Amino acid sequence: MNRFKTSKFKNTTPKIAKKDGWIGNIRAGSFTSQGANIKSNPRLVAFITDQAGGGMLGLTSVDPGSDGKWIVNSISCHADLITDLDFSPFDDDLLATCSADETVKLWRVCDPDQEQTGDAEVTLCPREGRLELLSFHPTSSGLLAVGTSKTVQIWDASRPEAPLAALEPHSEQLQSLSWKQDGSLLASSCKDKQLRIFDPRAQLTPVQTAQCLQNNKDSRILWIKDSDHILTTGFDQMRGREVKLWDSRKLASSLGSANLGTASGTLVPFFDSDTGLLIISAKGDSFIDCFEVSASEPLITQVSHCITDAPTRGIATVPKLALDVLSCEVMRVLQLTDSYIVPINYHVPRKSGQEFHADLYVDTLGRTAAMSAEEWWKGGDKQVERVSVDPAKRPKPKNAKQVNQPVKKELTTRKSKEVTPGPGCSISSSPLSSPSSSAAPSCAHSSTSVLSGLPSPSQSAKAISNLLGPSSKFRHLQGAVLHRDTHFTNLKGLNLTTPGECDGFCANRQRVAVPLAIAGGQIAIFELSQAGKLADTGLPTIQNSVNVADFSWDPFSCHRLVVAGDDAKIRVWLVPEGGLTEVLTEPKAILQGHTEKIYSIKFHPQASGLLASSSYDLTVRLWDLQSGGEVKVLRGHKDQIFGMAWSPDGKHLATVCKDGKVRIYDPRKSADPVQEGPGPEGHRGARLVWVCDGRYLMVSGFDSRSERTLYLYSAKSLSSGAIANAPTDVSPSTLIPFYDPDTSVVILTGKGDTRVYVFEIVPEAPYFLECASFNSSEPHKGLAFLPKTECDVRDVEVARGLRLSKTSIEPVAFRVPRIRKEFFQDDVYPDTAVWWESSLTASAWLAGSDGKHHSISLKPKDMTPVSEAPKEVQVRKYLPSSHYLEEKTDEQKKDELLSAMIGKLGNMDENPLPQESFQGVDEDEWDD
C-alpha cells in the first residue's frame, strides 16, 4: 500500500452528470435486505425494481446508445424479493441473483436493446431459508459464496446439485460477506458484533474471530485489496456511524477510524485498490463521501463530500476498464434513486488535453479468470493477470466465448450427469456454457465469427424449452394495489381471529362482508360503489346474535348472505338494495340440523339455493334454501373437516380431513365417499379446490416438517396419492386458494401473510408452474376475489381481488404484461363461464338433473383480437441517404424558412405572455 503515500488523489473532484445524462425510466425498489440494490460491470448495469414485489430486475447499459439515450429493460427473475445480485468478474454476460424465494439463479444477459432469455441458466437451491447475500470469487470462474440468514455456503455453479462447503453457522443474522482479493479467505460480519475470517478449503470453522463491532444494528465488511487489511462500517455505542480499518492478522484493535455522524442508514463501502479511494454512502442519504486510505497517518482522510439531488437507494462503481482515462476520470459512481440512475464522475484535476497520465493509472485486474472453481477447490492459488488501462496498450476486448473458456473447457471434458432438482429448482446440463452455445440464444454483442454455425434463435428457444421444461405465459404476472380512491380506510373493530376454516371475509360484485370483534357476532357490510374513508361513528350491521364461524355470499344473489354460527345454526340474511341503512336483527331463515359447531359452508356452483355445511359432528349436510330444510347427510369423516369443495359441474363434493384423508362424494348416490386417498401428512390445516376442468384436485396443506405444500391428485384415482407437490415456505397459516378456470392460475395466500403465491397448473408434468408472486408491505387478514367481468381487459387484468388489512380494504389487480394492449388478448381471455347465474334449481339437481353454465366473451366491441391483429412492421430508424443528398432549390429553402417563421408566430398567439394575463386596477382603488 506504499503507493498511497503520495496522495496524488487528494484533489479528486466529483461531478454529477447533467440531468440529460441521467438514466431515466427507473422504478427502484425500496425493499429491506442485506445485499446490494444495484451492480455494474464494464458494459451493463442491473438494479432491483419495485415491480413484481421486488422479484424483477432492471437492466441498462453503462454508456448511452448512439442517440445519446439509454434503453432500460426488465427481467422477471424470482417469485419473491431479490435480496442481492452480482456480476461475474470474468464474464460480462453472467449475472447472479439470490432471493427470499430461497434460490440463487445465474442469468445469461444481453444488451438492453436485445430480447432477454426468459429462463435462468442455473438455479441453485441452498435449502436454508431466505437468502441474503452472494459474491463471486475474485480469481475463479463460476465460484460463489451464498449467505442465508445465518450460514454461508460455497458453490461451484458447474456442479449445481450440492454446495462445495457449508461453513459453520453464525449465532445471529449474517450482515455482509467479502472475499480477499487473492481468493484465499472469506470474511463475514454478523449481528452478534463478531468479525469472522474463514479459509473454506482448510476448515469449516473460522480461522479467526473477534468482536470488532460496537453495535449490532447493522454492518458491512470489505477487504482492502492486495493487503491483509479489512475495512468495516457500522455504528458505535452511541449509534454514530463509523468506518474502521483493521489488520486481519491482529484484530485486537483497529488501525484507524472515521466518524460520519448520526443517521439510520447503513454505510455501504466501495474500495478502489488502484487509487486507494474509498466511496461510502447509505440508503436514504443525500450525499456520497469519498475518502483516501493510505499506509501512513492519517490512515483514512476525507477527499470529498458530494451532495446529491435525491436520496440514495443504492450505489455501484463502474469497473476501471470502462472509465474515460483520457479525461483523468479515476472513478465513476452510479447512484440509484427512486426514478433515475445518476452517474457521478470523479476526476483528478490536470491540464486540459486528451492524454493518458500514466502516474494516475497502475495496471488493473483483467477480465480473465485465473482458474476454474475445481482448480481453486483443490488448492490452486493462481492470480488474475493485470492489464494496462492505457487505451493505446489495452488488449482488444475478448468475446464472451473466449472470456468464459475455463468454464467451457471444464464442462466439455466432464460427462453430463442427470441431477434430480429440488422443488422449484431447474438445473441445466451445461449451466455455464457460453452465450454462443446452442443451449442459449446468442446476444447481439457477440462477434459474427462466433455466431456462425449456430442454430437459429427459434431452434435455440426450442432447445431451451426442451431442456428446462414448459414455462407459464403468466410467469410475469404482476400484482398491483389500485388507486387509493378505491380503498376502504379507517376500518375499526375488525374480527381478526376468525376460525381457520373461514376465509376471513367475503365479497361479491356489489358489496363486502367483514366480521367485527363485537359481542353478538356482528357483520359490517360495505358497498363497493361507496369506497373511501369510513366515518368514526357506528355503522349499521347484521347482528348474528352468536359468534361467526363462517359466512358466504350466494353466488347467484348479491343480496343473500349465509352465516354459520357457533350454535350449530345457519342463518340466512337478505341485504336490501343499496346496502344497509339500519341494523338487521331478524334473519330471513334459520337452518337447523347439525348437533355441534359448524366448520364451513359452500354454495353449489350450478344449482340455486343449494348449500353444503361441515360440522364438529363430523357430518356434511346439504340444505335447500328454498324449502329451508336439510336434504342430504354425508358421513365417513373421523376427525375435523378442514375444507370442502364442489366440482365445477356440481356432481361431486370433495373434502380434506384431519384424519389424513381426501374424500370424494357423489351426494345424490351415496352418503359415503365414492373415493378416498391419503391427504397431506401435516395436521395443522388444509384447503382444496378442483382444477383443470375437474380432472384434478389441488390440496394446500402441510408436510411432515410443517412446511406449507401444494399437492395435486387425480380425481379418478385418489387412492394413488398425490401425483405432484410443490413446497412453498414455513408458516403457521393455511394457504387459501383461489382458482381461475380460464387461465388455470391458482392464487394463494394465508392469513397474516405478506406474500401471495401464484401458480399455473397444467395437466402434465411438471404440473405446477410457479409465477411471480405479489408482496404487500404489511400482513393481510384475507384475500377475496371478484367475478371475471370486474377485470379491466384493456389492461390485461386476469384477476381482481380485495385485500383486507387491519384498517383497510384495498383492491388488487393481477395483470399480464403485454406490449400491444390496444388489441384484445384472446389467448389470455377465452370465453368465460357465467358462474354468477344458476343453471338449474336445487330441486332439479336433487332429482338427478345436471346443469352447465353458458359462456360469454369478455372482448369489448371496439377491440380487435390480437390473433387477428396485423403483424408489426419494422420501422426504418433512418431516412435513406437520398434524403440527405437531395439538393434543394433556393425557392424551396425560402418556402421552408417562411413556413417556419409563420409557425413560430402562430405558437406565440396560442401561448400569450404572462403579463397579458395580469388584471388592471380600478381608479378608485389607488391610494390618495
JSON list of N, CA and C in Angstrom, two decimals, residues 912-920:
[
{"chain": "A", "resi": 912, "resn": "PRO", "atom": "N", "xyz": [-49.88, 33.13, -24.90]},
{"chain": "A", "resi": 912, "resn": "PRO", "atom": "CA", "xyz": [-49.67, 34.54, -24.58]},
{"chain": "A", "resi": 912, "resn": "PRO", "atom": "C", "xyz": [-48.60, 34.72, -23.52]},
{"chain": "A", "resi": 913, "resn": "LEU", "atom": "N", "xyz": [-48.04, 35.90, -23.51]},
{"chain": "A", "resi": 913, "resn": "LEU", "atom": "CA", "xyz": [-47.04, 36.23, -22.49]},
{"chain": "A", "resi": 913, "resn": "LEU", "atom": "C", "xyz": [-47.69, 36.34, -21.12]},
{"chain": "A", "resi": 914, "resn": "PRO", "atom": "N", "xyz": [-46.93, 36.11, -20.04]},
{"chain": "A", "resi": 914, "resn": "PRO", "atom": "CA", "xyz": [-47.50, 36.14, -18.68]},
{"chain": "A", "resi": 914, "resn": "PRO", "atom": "C", "xyz": [-48.16, 37.46, -18.36]},
{"chain": "A", "resi": 915, "resn": "GLN", "atom": "N", "xyz": [-47.53, 38.60, -18.79]},
{"chain": "A", "resi": 915, "resn": "GLN", "atom": "CA", "xyz": [-48.09, 39.89, -18.42]},
{"chain": "A", "resi": 915, "resn": "GLN", "atom": "C", "xyz": [-49.45, 40.16, -19.06]},
{"chain": "A", "resi": 916, "resn": "GLU", "atom": "N", "xyz": [-49.76, 39.44, -20.16]},
{"chain": "A", "resi": 916, "resn": "GLU", "atom": "CA", "xyz": [-51.04, 39.66, -20.81]},
{"chain": "A", "resi": 916, "resn": "GLU", "atom": "C", "xyz": [-52.20, 39.17, -19.96]},
{"chain": "A", "resi": 917, "resn": "SER", "atom": "N", "xyz": [-51.91, 38.31, -18.99]},
{"chain": "A", "resi": 917, "resn": "SER", "atom": "CA", "xyz": [-52.98, 37.79, -18.13]},
{"chain": "A", "resi": 917, "resn": "SER", "atom": "C", "xyz": [-53.17, 38.61, -16.88]},
{"chain": "A", "resi": 918, "resn": "PHE", "atom": "N", "xyz": [-52.31, 39.66, -16.66]},
{"chain": "A", "resi": 918, "resn": "PHE", "atom": "CA", "xyz": [-52.44, 40.48, -15.46]},
{"chain": "A", "resi": 918, "resn": "PHE", "atom": "C", "xyz": [-53.71, 41.33, -15.54]},
{"chain": "A", "resi": 919, "resn": "GLN", "atom": "N", "xyz": [-54.36, 41.48, -14.41]},
{"chain": "A", "resi": 919, "resn": "GLN", "atom": "CA", "xyz": [-55.56, 42.29, -14.36]},
{"chain": "A", "resi": 919, "resn": "GLN", "atom": "C", "xyz": [-55.21, 43.71, -13.93]},
{"chain": "A", "resi": 920, "resn": "GLY", "atom": "N", "xyz": [-55.95, 44.69, -14.46]},
{"chain": "A", "resi": 920, "resn": "GLY", "atom": "CA", "xyz": [-55.74, 46.09, -14.12]},
{"chain": "A", "resi": 920, "resn": "GLY", "atom": "C", "xyz": [-56.33, 46.43, -12.76]}
]
